[in-house]
Short mmCIF file of C-alpha atoms in Angstrom, two decimals:
data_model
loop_
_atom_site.label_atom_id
_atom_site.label_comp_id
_atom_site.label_asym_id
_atom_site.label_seq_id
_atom_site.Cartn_x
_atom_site.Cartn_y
_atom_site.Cartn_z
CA UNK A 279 24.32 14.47 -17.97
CA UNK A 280 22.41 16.64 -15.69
CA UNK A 281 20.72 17.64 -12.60
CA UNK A 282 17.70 18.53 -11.38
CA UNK A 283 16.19 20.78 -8.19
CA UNK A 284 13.18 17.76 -7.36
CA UNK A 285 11.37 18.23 -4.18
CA UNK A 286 14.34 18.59 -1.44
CA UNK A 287 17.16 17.74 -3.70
CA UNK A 288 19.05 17.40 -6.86
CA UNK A 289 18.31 14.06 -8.99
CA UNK A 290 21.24 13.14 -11.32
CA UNK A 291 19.66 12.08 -14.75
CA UNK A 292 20.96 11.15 -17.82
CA UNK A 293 19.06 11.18 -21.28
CA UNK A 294 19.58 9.10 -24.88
CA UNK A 295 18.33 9.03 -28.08
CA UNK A 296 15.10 10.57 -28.99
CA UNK A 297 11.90 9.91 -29.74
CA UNK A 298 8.67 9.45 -27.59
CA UNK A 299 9.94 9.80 -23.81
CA UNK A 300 11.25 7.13 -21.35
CA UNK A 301 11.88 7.10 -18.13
CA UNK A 302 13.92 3.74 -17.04
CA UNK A 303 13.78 3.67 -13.14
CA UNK A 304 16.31 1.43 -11.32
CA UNK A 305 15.90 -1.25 -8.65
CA UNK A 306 17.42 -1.18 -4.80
CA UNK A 307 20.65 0.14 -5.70
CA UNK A 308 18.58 3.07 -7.16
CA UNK A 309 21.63 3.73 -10.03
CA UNK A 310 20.51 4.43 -13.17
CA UNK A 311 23.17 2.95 -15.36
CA UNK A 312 22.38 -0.48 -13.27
CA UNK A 313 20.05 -0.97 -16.44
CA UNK A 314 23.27 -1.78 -18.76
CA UNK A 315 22.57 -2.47 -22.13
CA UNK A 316 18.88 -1.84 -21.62
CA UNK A 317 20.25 1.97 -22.17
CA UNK A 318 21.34 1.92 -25.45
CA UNK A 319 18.54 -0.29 -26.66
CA UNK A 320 15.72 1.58 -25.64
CA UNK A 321 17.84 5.03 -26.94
CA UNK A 322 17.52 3.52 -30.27
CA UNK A 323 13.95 4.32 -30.50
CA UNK A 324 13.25 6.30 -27.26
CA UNK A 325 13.87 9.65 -25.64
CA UNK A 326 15.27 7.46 -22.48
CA UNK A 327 15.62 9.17 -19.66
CA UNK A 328 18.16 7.35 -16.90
CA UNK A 329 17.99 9.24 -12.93
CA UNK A 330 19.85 7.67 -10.18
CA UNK A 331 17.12 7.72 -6.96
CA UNK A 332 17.47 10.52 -4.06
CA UNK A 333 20.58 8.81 -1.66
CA UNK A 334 22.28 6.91 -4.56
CA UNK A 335 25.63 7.65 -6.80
CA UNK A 336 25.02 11.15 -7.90
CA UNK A 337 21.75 12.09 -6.81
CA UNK A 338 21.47 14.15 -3.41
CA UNK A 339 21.86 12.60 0.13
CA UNK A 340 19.37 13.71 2.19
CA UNK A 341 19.05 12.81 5.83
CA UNK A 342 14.97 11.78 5.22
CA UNK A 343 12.47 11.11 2.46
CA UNK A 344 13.36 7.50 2.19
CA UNK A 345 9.87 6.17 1.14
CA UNK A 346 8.40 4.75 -2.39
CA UNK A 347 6.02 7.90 -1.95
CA UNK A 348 8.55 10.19 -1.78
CA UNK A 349 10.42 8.43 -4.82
CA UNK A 350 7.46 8.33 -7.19
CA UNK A 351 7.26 12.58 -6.01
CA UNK A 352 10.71 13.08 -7.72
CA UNK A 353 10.35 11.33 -10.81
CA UNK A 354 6.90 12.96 -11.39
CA UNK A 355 8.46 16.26 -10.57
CA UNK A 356 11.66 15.59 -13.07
CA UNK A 357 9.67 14.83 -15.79
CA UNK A 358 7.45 18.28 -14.70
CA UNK A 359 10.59 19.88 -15.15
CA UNK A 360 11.85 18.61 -18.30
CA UNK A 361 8.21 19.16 -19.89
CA UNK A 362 8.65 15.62 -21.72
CA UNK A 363 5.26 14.11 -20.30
CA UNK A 364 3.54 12.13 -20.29
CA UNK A 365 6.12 9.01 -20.27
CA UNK A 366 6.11 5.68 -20.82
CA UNK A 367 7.84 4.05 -17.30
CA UNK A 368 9.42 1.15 -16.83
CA UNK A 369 10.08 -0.25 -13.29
CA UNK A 370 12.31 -2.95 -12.01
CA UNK A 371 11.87 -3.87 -8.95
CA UNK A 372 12.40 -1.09 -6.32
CA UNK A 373 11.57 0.97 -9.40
CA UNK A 374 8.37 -0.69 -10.60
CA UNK A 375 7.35 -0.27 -6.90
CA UNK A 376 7.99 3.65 -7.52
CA UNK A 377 5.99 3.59 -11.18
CA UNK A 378 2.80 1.85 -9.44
CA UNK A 379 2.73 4.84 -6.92
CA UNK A 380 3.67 7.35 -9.92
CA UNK A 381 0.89 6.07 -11.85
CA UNK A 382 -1.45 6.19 -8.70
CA UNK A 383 -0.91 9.90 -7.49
CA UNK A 384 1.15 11.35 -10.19
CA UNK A 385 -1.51 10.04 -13.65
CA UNK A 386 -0.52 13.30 -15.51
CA UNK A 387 3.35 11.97 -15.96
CA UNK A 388 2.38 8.42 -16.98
CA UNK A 389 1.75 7.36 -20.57
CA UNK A 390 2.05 3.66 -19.46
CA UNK A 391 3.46 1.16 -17.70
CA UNK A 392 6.03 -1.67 -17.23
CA UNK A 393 6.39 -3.09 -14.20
CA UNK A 394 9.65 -5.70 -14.12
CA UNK A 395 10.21 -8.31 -11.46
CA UNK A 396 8.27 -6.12 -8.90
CA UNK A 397 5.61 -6.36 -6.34
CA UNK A 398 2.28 -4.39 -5.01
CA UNK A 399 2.55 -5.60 -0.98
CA UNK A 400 5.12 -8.00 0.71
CA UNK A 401 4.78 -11.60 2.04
CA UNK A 402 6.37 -13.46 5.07
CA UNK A 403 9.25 -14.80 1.83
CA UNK A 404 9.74 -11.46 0.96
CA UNK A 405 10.38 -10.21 4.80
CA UNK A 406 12.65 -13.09 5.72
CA UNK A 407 14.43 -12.71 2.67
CA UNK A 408 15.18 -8.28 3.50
CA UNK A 409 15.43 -9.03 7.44
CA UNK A 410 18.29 -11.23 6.51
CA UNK A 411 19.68 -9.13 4.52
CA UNK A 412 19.77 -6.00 6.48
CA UNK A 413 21.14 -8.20 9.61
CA UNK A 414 23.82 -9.18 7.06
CA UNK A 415 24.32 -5.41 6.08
CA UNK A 416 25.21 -4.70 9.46
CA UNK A 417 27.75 -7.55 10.10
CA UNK A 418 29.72 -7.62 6.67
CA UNK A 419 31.35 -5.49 4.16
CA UNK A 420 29.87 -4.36 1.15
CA UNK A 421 31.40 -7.52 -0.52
CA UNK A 422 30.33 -9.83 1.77
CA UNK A 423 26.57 -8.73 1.35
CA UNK A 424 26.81 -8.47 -2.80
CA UNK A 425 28.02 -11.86 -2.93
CA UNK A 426 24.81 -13.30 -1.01
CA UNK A 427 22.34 -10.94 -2.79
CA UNK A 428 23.83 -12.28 -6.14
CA UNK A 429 22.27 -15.85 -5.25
CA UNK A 430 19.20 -13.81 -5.26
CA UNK A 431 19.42 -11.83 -8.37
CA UNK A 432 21.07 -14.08 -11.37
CA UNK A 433 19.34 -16.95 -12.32
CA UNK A 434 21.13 -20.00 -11.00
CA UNK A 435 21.49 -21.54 -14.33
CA UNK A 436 22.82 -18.04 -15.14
CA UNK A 437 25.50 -17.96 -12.93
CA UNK A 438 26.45 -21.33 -13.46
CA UNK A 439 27.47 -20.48 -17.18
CA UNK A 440 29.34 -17.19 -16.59
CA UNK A 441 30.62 -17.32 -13.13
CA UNK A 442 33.62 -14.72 -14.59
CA UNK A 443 31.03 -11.96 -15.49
CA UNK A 444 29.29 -12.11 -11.98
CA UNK A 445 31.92 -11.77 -10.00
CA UNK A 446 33.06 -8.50 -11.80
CA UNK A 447 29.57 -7.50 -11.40
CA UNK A 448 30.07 -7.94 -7.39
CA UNK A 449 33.02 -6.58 -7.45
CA UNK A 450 31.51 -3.20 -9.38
CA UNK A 451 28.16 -3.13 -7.47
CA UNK A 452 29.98 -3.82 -3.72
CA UNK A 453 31.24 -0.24 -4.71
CA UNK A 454 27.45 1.03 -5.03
CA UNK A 455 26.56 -0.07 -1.47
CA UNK A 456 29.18 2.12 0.48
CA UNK A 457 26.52 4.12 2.48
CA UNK A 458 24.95 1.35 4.38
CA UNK A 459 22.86 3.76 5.97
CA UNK A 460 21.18 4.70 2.96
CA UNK A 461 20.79 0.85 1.98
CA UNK A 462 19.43 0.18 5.37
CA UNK A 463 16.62 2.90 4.80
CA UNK A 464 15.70 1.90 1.08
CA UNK A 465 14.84 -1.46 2.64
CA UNK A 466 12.59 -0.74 5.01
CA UNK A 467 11.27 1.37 2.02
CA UNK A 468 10.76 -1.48 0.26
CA UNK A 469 9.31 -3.56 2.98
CA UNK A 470 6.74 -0.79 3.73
CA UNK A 471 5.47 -0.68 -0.30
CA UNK A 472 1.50 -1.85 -0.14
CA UNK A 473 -0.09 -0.97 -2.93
CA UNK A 474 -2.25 -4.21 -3.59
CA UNK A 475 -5.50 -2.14 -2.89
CA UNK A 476 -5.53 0.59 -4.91
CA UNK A 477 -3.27 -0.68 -8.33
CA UNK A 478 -6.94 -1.66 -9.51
CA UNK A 479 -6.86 2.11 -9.85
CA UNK A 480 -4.31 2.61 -12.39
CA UNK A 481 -5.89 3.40 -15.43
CA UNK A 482 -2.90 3.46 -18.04
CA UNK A 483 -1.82 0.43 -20.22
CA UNK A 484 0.29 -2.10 -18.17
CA UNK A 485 2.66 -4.52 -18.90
CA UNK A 486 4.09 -7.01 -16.45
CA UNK A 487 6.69 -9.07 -17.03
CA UNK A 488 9.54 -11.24 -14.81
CA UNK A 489 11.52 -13.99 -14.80
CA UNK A 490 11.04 -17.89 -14.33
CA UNK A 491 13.56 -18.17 -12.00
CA UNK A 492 13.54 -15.05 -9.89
CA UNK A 493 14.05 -15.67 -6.36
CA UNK A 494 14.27 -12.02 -5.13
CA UNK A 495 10.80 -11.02 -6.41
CA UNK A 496 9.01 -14.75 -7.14
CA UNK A 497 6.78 -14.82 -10.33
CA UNK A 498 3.65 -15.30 -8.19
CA UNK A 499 4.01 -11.22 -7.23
CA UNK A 500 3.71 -10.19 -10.80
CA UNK A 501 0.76 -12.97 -11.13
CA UNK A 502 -1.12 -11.49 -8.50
CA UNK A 503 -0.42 -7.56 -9.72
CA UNK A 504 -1.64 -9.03 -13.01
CA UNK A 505 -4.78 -10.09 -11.34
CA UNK A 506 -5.05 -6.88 -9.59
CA UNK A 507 -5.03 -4.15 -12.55
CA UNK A 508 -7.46 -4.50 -15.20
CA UNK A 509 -6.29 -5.03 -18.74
CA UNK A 510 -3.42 -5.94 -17.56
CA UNK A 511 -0.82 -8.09 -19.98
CA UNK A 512 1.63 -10.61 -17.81
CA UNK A 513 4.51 -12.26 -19.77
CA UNK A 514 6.77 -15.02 -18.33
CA UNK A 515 10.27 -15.02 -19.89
CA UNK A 516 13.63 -17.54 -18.58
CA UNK A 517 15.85 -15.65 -16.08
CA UNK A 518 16.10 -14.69 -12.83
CA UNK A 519 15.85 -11.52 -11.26
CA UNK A 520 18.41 -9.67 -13.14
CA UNK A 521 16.85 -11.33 -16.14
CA UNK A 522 16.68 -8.07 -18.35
CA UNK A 523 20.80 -8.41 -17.99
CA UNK A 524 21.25 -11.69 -18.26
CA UNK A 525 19.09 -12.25 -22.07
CA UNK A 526 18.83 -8.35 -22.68
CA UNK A 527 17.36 -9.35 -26.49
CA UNK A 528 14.79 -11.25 -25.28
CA UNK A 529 13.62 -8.81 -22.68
CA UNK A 530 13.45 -5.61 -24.67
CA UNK A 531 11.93 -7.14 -27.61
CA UNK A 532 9.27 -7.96 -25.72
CA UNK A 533 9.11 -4.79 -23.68
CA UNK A 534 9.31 -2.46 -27.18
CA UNK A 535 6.36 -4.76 -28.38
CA UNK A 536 4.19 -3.46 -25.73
CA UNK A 537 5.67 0.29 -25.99
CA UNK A 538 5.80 0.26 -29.72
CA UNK A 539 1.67 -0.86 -29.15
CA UNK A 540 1.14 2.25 -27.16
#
């Protein structure tokens, strides 16, 4: 456990087991441990490196710098600092967002890629869906808004089967969205990502893979990021959004297939 002097702040970072270097970025909640048992997994065989984003748990909380851009500047700069690059990087979401724009502008800290349930440029689904959600942001408690986004993030045939283990998850995560402010501004983030043009770009080995049943980040994105990067391998597995938690075997044997190849 550790931190780091990035840019304008201090990213929190944790590191696990050893071997060629990892770095596991996180999705909108930006907290590293949000990965679960993806952690130990990957540690087995990895040097897995674990930050919580600038403005989340304990990372710094600056007043500005809320943009992918910005984000994909402090990872590149951590793993600078720690002299462990290049690194394999895998994305979810928010995060794979980040690792496009890392491999982009920051190629020296990238040994290749996995993007996870992500997307290179929005759609009028993807807007509705974050306009809602910020309007809800504003009107409810942290609760109140987890419980929604959960619809959007566990499969429903997920959540139907272990409706115990979600709700402890809302009731941990409601605890992760305390600074609304900070949530509000990693959304418009989010909504402002638009990479489609230039991921043709990225020249490192990329593997894309999401769930069946995501409704947060719809397979289609992946398909067309797929069709965008050349080389480019696309897998399909069952899950939703959180589908990496909800079959983590499944998931990371078919991640450390593609890692293990490069």
């Amino acid at each position: 456990m550790a931190k780091a002097a990035v840019n304008d702040i201090e990213i929190y970072y944790e590191v696990q087991g050893r071997g060629a270097p990892l770095l596991l970025l996180a999705g909108l909640v930006g907290v590293g441990a949000s990965w679960g048992p993806q952690i130990p997994l990957f540690a087995k065989e990895f040097l897995t490196i674990v930050p919580d984003h600038r403005g989340t748990e304990r990372s710094g909380v600056p007043e500005g710098g809320y943009s992918i851009e910005r984000h994909a500047s402090d990872m590149a700069e951590l793993i600078r600092g720690l002299k462990c690059g290049p690194v394999h990087v895998i994305g979810d979401s928010t995060g794979g967002a980040v690792a496009q724009v890392m491999a982009l502008d920051h190629p020296d800290v990238v040994r290749s890629l996995v993007l996870v349930a992500t997307w290179a440029r929005t759609d009028g689904y993807f807007r509705l869906q974050f306009e809602s959600r910020k309007r809800l942001m504003k009107t409810v408690d942290s609760r109140g808004y987890v419980e929604v986004a959960a619809l959007f993030l566990w499969a429903p045939t997920h959540i139907r089967g272990h409706e115990d283990e979600i709700r402890r998850w809302i009731e941990t995560t409601a605890s992760q969205y305390e600074n609304a402010d900070i949530m509000l501004k990693r959304i418009d983030m989010i909504l402002a990502h638009d990479q489609l043009d230039r991921v043709g770009q990225i020249r490192q080995p990329v593997f894309i893979i999401v769930g069946k049943e995501d409704l947060c980040t719809p397979s289609y994105f992946s398909e067309e990021l797929a069709a965008a990067i050349p080389g480019a391998e696309l897998v399909v597995l069952e899950g939703g959004h959180f589908f990496f938690l909800e079959n983590p075997g499944a998931f990371h044997n078919r991640v450390r297939e593609f890692l293990i190849g490069h």
